[in-house]
Coordinates of C-alpha atoms and ligand atoms in Angstrom, one line a residue:
M1 CA -16.2 -1.5 -2.3
K2 CA -14.9 -4.2 -0.1
L3 CA -13.0 -3.9 3.2
A4 CA -9.5 -5.3 3.9
L5 CA -7.3 -5.1 7.0
V6 CA -3.5 -4.6 6.9
V7 CA -2.2 -7.4 9.1
S8 CA 0.9 -6.3 10.9
T9 CA 3.6 -8.9 11.6
S10 CA 7.0 -8.8 13.1
D11 CA 9.7 -8.5 10.5
A12 CA 11.0 -12.1 10.4
A13 CA 11.3 -15.0 8.1
F14 CA 8.0 -16.8 7.5
D15 CA 9.3 -19.9 9.3
A16 CA 9.9 -17.9 12.4
L17 CA 7.2 -18.5 15.0
A18 CA 6.5 -14.9 15.7
F19 CA 5.7 -14.1 12.0
K20 CA 3.5 -17.1 11.6
G21 CA 1.8 -16.4 14.9
D22 CA 1.2 -12.8 14.2
L23 CA -0.1 -13.5 10.7
L24 CA -2.5 -16.2 11.7
K25 CA -3.8 -14.2 14.6
G26 CA -4.3 -11.1 12.3
V27 CA -6.0 -13.0 9.5
E28 CA -8.3 -14.8 11.9
M29 CA -9.2 -11.6 13.6
A30 CA -9.9 -9.9 10.3
R31 CA -12.2 -12.7 9.3
R32 CA -14.0 -12.8 12.6
I33 CA -14.7 -9.0 12.5
G34 CA -16.1 -9.3 8.9
Y35 CA -13.3 -8.0 6.7
D36 CA -13.3 -9.5 3.1
A37 CA -9.5 -9.7 2.7
V38 CA -6.1 -8.8 4.2
E39 CA -3.0 -7.0 3.1
I40 CA 0.4 -8.0 4.2
A41 CA 3.9 -6.5 4.3
V42 CA 6.8 -8.7 3.3
R43 CA 10.5 -7.6 3.6
D44 CA 11.9 -10.4 1.5
P45 CA 9.5 -12.9 -0.2
K46 CA 12.5 -15.4 -0.6
V47 CA 12.3 -16.1 3.2
V48 CA 8.5 -16.8 3.0
N49 CA 7.3 -20.4 2.8
V50 CA 4.8 -19.6 0.1
K51 CA 3.1 -23.0 0.0
E52 CA 2.5 -22.9 3.7
L53 CA 1.2 -19.3 3.6
R54 CA -1.1 -20.1 0.7
G55 CA -2.5 -23.1 2.6
L56 CA -3.1 -21.0 5.6
L57 CA -4.9 -18.3 3.7
D58 CA -6.9 -20.7 1.6
E59 CA -8.0 -22.5 4.8
L60 CA -9.3 -19.2 6.2
K61 CA -10.7 -18.2 2.8
M62 CA -9.1 -14.8 3.0
P63 CA -7.6 -13.2 -0.2
V64 CA -4.5 -11.0 -0.1
V65 CA -5.2 -7.7 -1.9
A66 CA -1.9 -6.0 -1.7
V67 CA 1.7 -6.6 -0.6
G68 CA 3.7 -3.9 1.2
T69 CA 7.4 -3.6 0.4
G70 CA 8.6 -0.7 2.7
Q71 CA 10.4 -3.0 5.1
A72 CA 13.1 -3.7 2.5
Y73 CA 13.8 0.0 2.6
L74 CA 13.6 0.5 6.3
A75 CA 15.6 -2.6 7.3
E76 CA 18.0 -2.9 4.4
G77 CA 18.1 0.5 2.7
L78 CA 16.9 -0.8 -0.6
S79 CA 15.7 2.0 -2.9
I80 CA 14.9 1.9 -6.6
T81 CA 16.2 5.5 -7.0
S82 CA 19.5 4.9 -5.2
E83 CA 22.4 6.6 -6.8
D84 CA 24.4 3.4 -6.2
P85 CA 23.6 1.1 -9.1
L86 CA 24.2 -2.0 -7.0
V87 CA 21.7 -0.9 -4.4
R88 CA 19.2 0.0 -7.2
R89 CA 19.7 -3.5 -8.7
R90 CA 19.1 -5.2 -5.4
A91 CA 16.0 -3.1 -4.9
L92 CA 14.7 -3.9 -8.4
D93 CA 15.4 -7.6 -8.0
R94 CA 13.7 -7.6 -4.6
L95 CA 10.6 -5.9 -6.1
K96 CA 10.5 -8.5 -8.8
D97 CA 10.5 -11.1 -6.1
H98 CA 7.6 -9.2 -4.5
I99 CA 5.8 -9.2 -7.9
D100 CA 6.3 -13.0 -8.3
F101 CA 5.0 -13.4 -4.8
A102 CA 2.0 -11.2 -5.3
S103 CA 1.1 -13.0 -8.6
I104 CA 0.4 -16.2 -6.6
F105 CA -2.2 -14.3 -4.5
G106 CA -3.6 -12.0 -7.2
A107 CA -2.4 -9.1 -5.1
K108 CA -1.1 -5.6 -6.0
V109 CA 2.5 -4.5 -5.1
I110 CA 2.9 -1.3 -3.3
V111 CA 5.7 1.1 -4.2
G112 CA 6.0 3.2 -1.1
L113 CA 9.1 3.9 0.8
I114 CA 11.2 1.7 -1.5
R115 CA 11.2 4.5 -4.0
G116 CA 13.6 6.2 -1.7
K117 CA 14.2 9.9 -1.0
R118 CA 15.3 12.8 -3.0
E119 CA 17.4 14.4 -0.3
K120 CA 19.8 16.9 -1.8
R121 CA 19.6 15.5 -5.4
A122 CA 18.0 17.4 -8.3
F123 CA 14.4 16.3 -8.7
E124 CA 14.9 15.6 -12.4
S125 CA 17.7 13.1 -11.8
V126 CA 15.7 11.2 -9.1
L127 CA 12.6 11.2 -11.4
Q128 CA 14.6 9.8 -14.2
L129 CA 15.9 6.9 -12.1
F130 CA 12.4 6.3 -10.8
I131 CA 10.9 6.2 -14.3
E132 CA 13.6 3.8 -15.6
S133 CA 13.1 1.5 -12.6
L134 CA 9.3 1.6 -12.9
N135 CA 9.5 0.7 -16.6
E136 CA 11.6 -2.3 -15.8
L137 CA 9.2 -3.3 -13.0
A138 CA 6.1 -2.7 -15.1
D139 CA 7.4 -5.1 -17.8
H140 CA 8.0 -7.8 -15.3
A141 CA 4.7 -7.2 -13.6
A142 CA 2.8 -7.3 -16.9
K143 CA 4.2 -10.8 -17.6
K144 CA 2.9 -11.9 -14.2
G145 CA -0.4 -10.1 -14.5
V146 CA 0.3 -7.9 -11.5
E147 CA -0.5 -4.2 -10.9
L148 CA 1.9 -1.8 -9.1
V149 CA 0.6 1.1 -7.0
I150 CA 2.6 4.2 -6.2
E151 CA 1.8 5.5 -2.7
P152 CA 2.2 9.3 -2.2
L153 CA 3.6 9.6 1.4
N154 CA 3.7 12.6 3.7
R155 CA 6.7 14.9 3.9
Y156 CA 7.9 13.5 7.2
E157 CA 8.5 10.1 5.5
T158 CA 9.9 11.1 2.2
D159 CA 10.6 14.2 0.1
F160 CA 9.8 12.4 -3.2
I161 CA 6.2 12.2 -4.3
N162 CA 4.0 13.5 -1.5
T163 CA 0.7 14.2 -3.4
L164 CA -1.6 12.5 -5.8
Q165 CA -0.7 15.2 -8.3
D166 CA 3.0 14.2 -8.0
A167 CA 2.2 10.6 -8.6
K168 CA -0.1 11.4 -11.6
L169 CA 2.7 13.3 -13.3
V170 CA 5.0 10.2 -13.0
L171 CA 2.2 7.9 -14.3
E172 CA 1.5 10.2 -17.3
S173 CA 5.1 10.1 -18.4
L174 CA 5.2 6.3 -17.9
N175 CA 2.0 5.6 -19.8
R176 CA 1.8 2.0 -18.5
R177 CA -1.6 0.4 -17.9
N178 CA -0.5 -1.7 -14.9
I179 CA 0.6 1.1 -12.6
G180 CA -1.7 3.2 -10.6
I181 CA -2.0 5.2 -7.4
L182 CA -2.5 4.0 -3.8
A183 CA -4.1 6.9 -2.0
D184 CA -3.9 6.9 1.9
T185 CA -6.1 9.2 3.9
F186 CA -3.4 9.6 6.6
H187 CA -0.9 11.0 4.1
M188 CA -3.6 12.9 2.2
N189 CA -4.8 14.6 5.4
I190 CA -1.3 16.1 5.6
E191 CA -0.5 16.8 2.0
E192 CA -3.8 17.4 0.0
A193 CA -5.8 20.6 0.3
S194 CA -9.0 18.5 0.3
I195 CA -9.1 14.7 0.5
E196 CA -12.5 14.6 -1.3
E197 CA -11.4 17.0 -4.1
S198 CA -8.2 15.0 -4.7
I199 CA -10.2 11.8 -4.9
R200 CA -12.5 13.4 -7.5
N201 CA -9.6 14.9 -9.5
F202 CA -7.4 11.8 -9.5
G203 CA -10.0 9.0 -9.3
A204 CA -9.2 7.5 -12.6
W205 CA -5.7 6.7 -11.4
I206 CA -6.6 5.3 -7.9
K207 CA -6.2 1.6 -7.9
H208 CA -5.9 1.0 -4.2
F209 CA -6.9 2.9 -1.0
H210 CA -5.6 3.0 2.6
V211 CA -7.6 4.4 5.4
A212 CA -6.7 5.7 8.9
D213 CA -8.1 8.7 10.7
S214 CA -6.3 12.0 11.0
N215 CA -4.3 10.8 14.0
R216 CA -3.6 7.4 12.3
W217 CA -5.9 5.8 14.8
A218 CA -8.9 3.7 13.6
P219 CA -11.4 5.5 11.3
G220 CA -13.9 6.9 13.8
S221 CA -11.3 8.2 16.2
G222 CA -10.2 11.4 14.6
H223 CA -11.6 14.3 12.5
L224 CA -11.8 12.8 9.0
N225 CA -15.2 12.5 7.5
F226 CA -15.5 9.0 6.1
D227 CA -19.0 9.6 4.9
S228 CA -17.8 12.2 2.4
I229 CA -14.5 10.3 1.6
L230 CA -16.4 7.1 0.7
K231 CA -19.0 9.2 -1.2
A232 CA -16.2 10.7 -3.3
L233 CA -14.7 7.3 -4.0
H234 CA -18.2 6.1 -5.0
E235 CA -18.6 9.1 -7.3
V236 CA -15.4 8.2 -9.2
D237 CA -16.6 4.6 -9.5
Y238 CA -13.8 3.3 -7.3
A239 CA -14.3 -0.5 -7.3
G240 CA -11.2 -1.6 -5.4
Y241 CA -10.6 -2.5 -1.8
I242 CA -10.5 -0.1 1.1
S243 CA -7.6 -1.3 3.3
V244 CA -7.5 -0.3 7.0
E245 CA -3.9 0.7 7.8
C246 CA -4.0 2.2 11.3
L247 CA -2.2 2.1 14.6
P248 CA -3.6 -0.4 17.1
L249 CA -5.5 2.4 18.7
P250 CA -7.8 2.9 20.5
G251 CA -7.7 -0.1 22.7
G252 CA -5.3 -2.4 20.9
Q253 CA -5.5 -4.3 17.5
E254 CA -8.9 -5.9 17.9
E255 CA -10.8 -2.9 19.2
A256 CA -9.2 -0.6 16.6
A257 CA -10.0 -3.0 13.7
T258 CA -13.5 -3.4 14.9
L259 CA -14.1 0.3 15.2
A260 CA -12.6 0.9 11.7
F261 CA -14.9 -1.8 10.3
K262 CA -18.0 -0.3 11.9
T263 CA -17.2 3.2 10.9
L264 CA -16.6 2.2 7.2
Q265 CA -19.7 -0.1 7.1
N266 CA -21.8 2.7 8.4
S267 CA -20.5 5.1 5.7
L268 CA -20.9 2.5 3.0
K269 CA -24.6 2.0 4.0
K270 CA -25.2 5.7 3.3
L271 CA -24.1 5.5 -0.3
Ligands
LIG301 C1 2.5 2.4 4.0 O1 1.3 2.0 3.4 C2 2.4 3.8 4.5 O2 1.4 4.4 4.5 C3 3.6 4.4 5.0 O3 3.3 5.4 5.9 C4 4.6 3.4 5.7 O4 5.7 4.1 6.2
LIG302 MN1 -0.4 3.5 3.5

């Protein structure tokens, strides 16, 4: 298992100085600490200067393991289960742009908040829209050699797919090889009865993994047991990346990323 760091950037076009500055600083920091790769969030790949980004990452020899897409939902309200066909189409087209973008880096594409919310709608009708959308995206992703990962999120962020079991049911009815689950310890700590048991039960579906401690601070600052979490991942032969996605706490970005790295390395050594 290799370690990656989610590099946070301001939501701006790639050519905006703030985005480039944040990204460069984050990737350099990840490399300095010892991380093997980074994960980035991109609201709209069309505003990213891909050639320049690629050059920057190649120079630093840091692969991108996954691309987050939630900003498109948060900033623009794009959702692939929207009842409005125009919004749904824009969300699907945006995710196809994310897939094309990810294919350049060999990264996975995260389906998190962009799946939208159920709100007052019947579960079955939202599920049907989700499945239709995912089938279309899986076709596009297969042509590009990209994998999609559905991330169960806690109840305070969405009311649609909160647990690994929820995600597994969707994946079973889809029966596509290039879609899996992104499990995140922060959400699992709220929604799963046992993080370790759920990893053991749904291990075959887990294709990406996010870590933060119980308080969403760096691993090592809350009450999650990363020795037993990584042991469970090891037992199900998880061979992907463990991406640190935590608040810049304690002590700011560098201190948090360093503590996370040390905590995880320490647990990995015990395997
Ligand atoms: C994204 O990976 C995530 O975990 C969500 O909580 C973002 O809102
Ligand atoms: Mn996450």
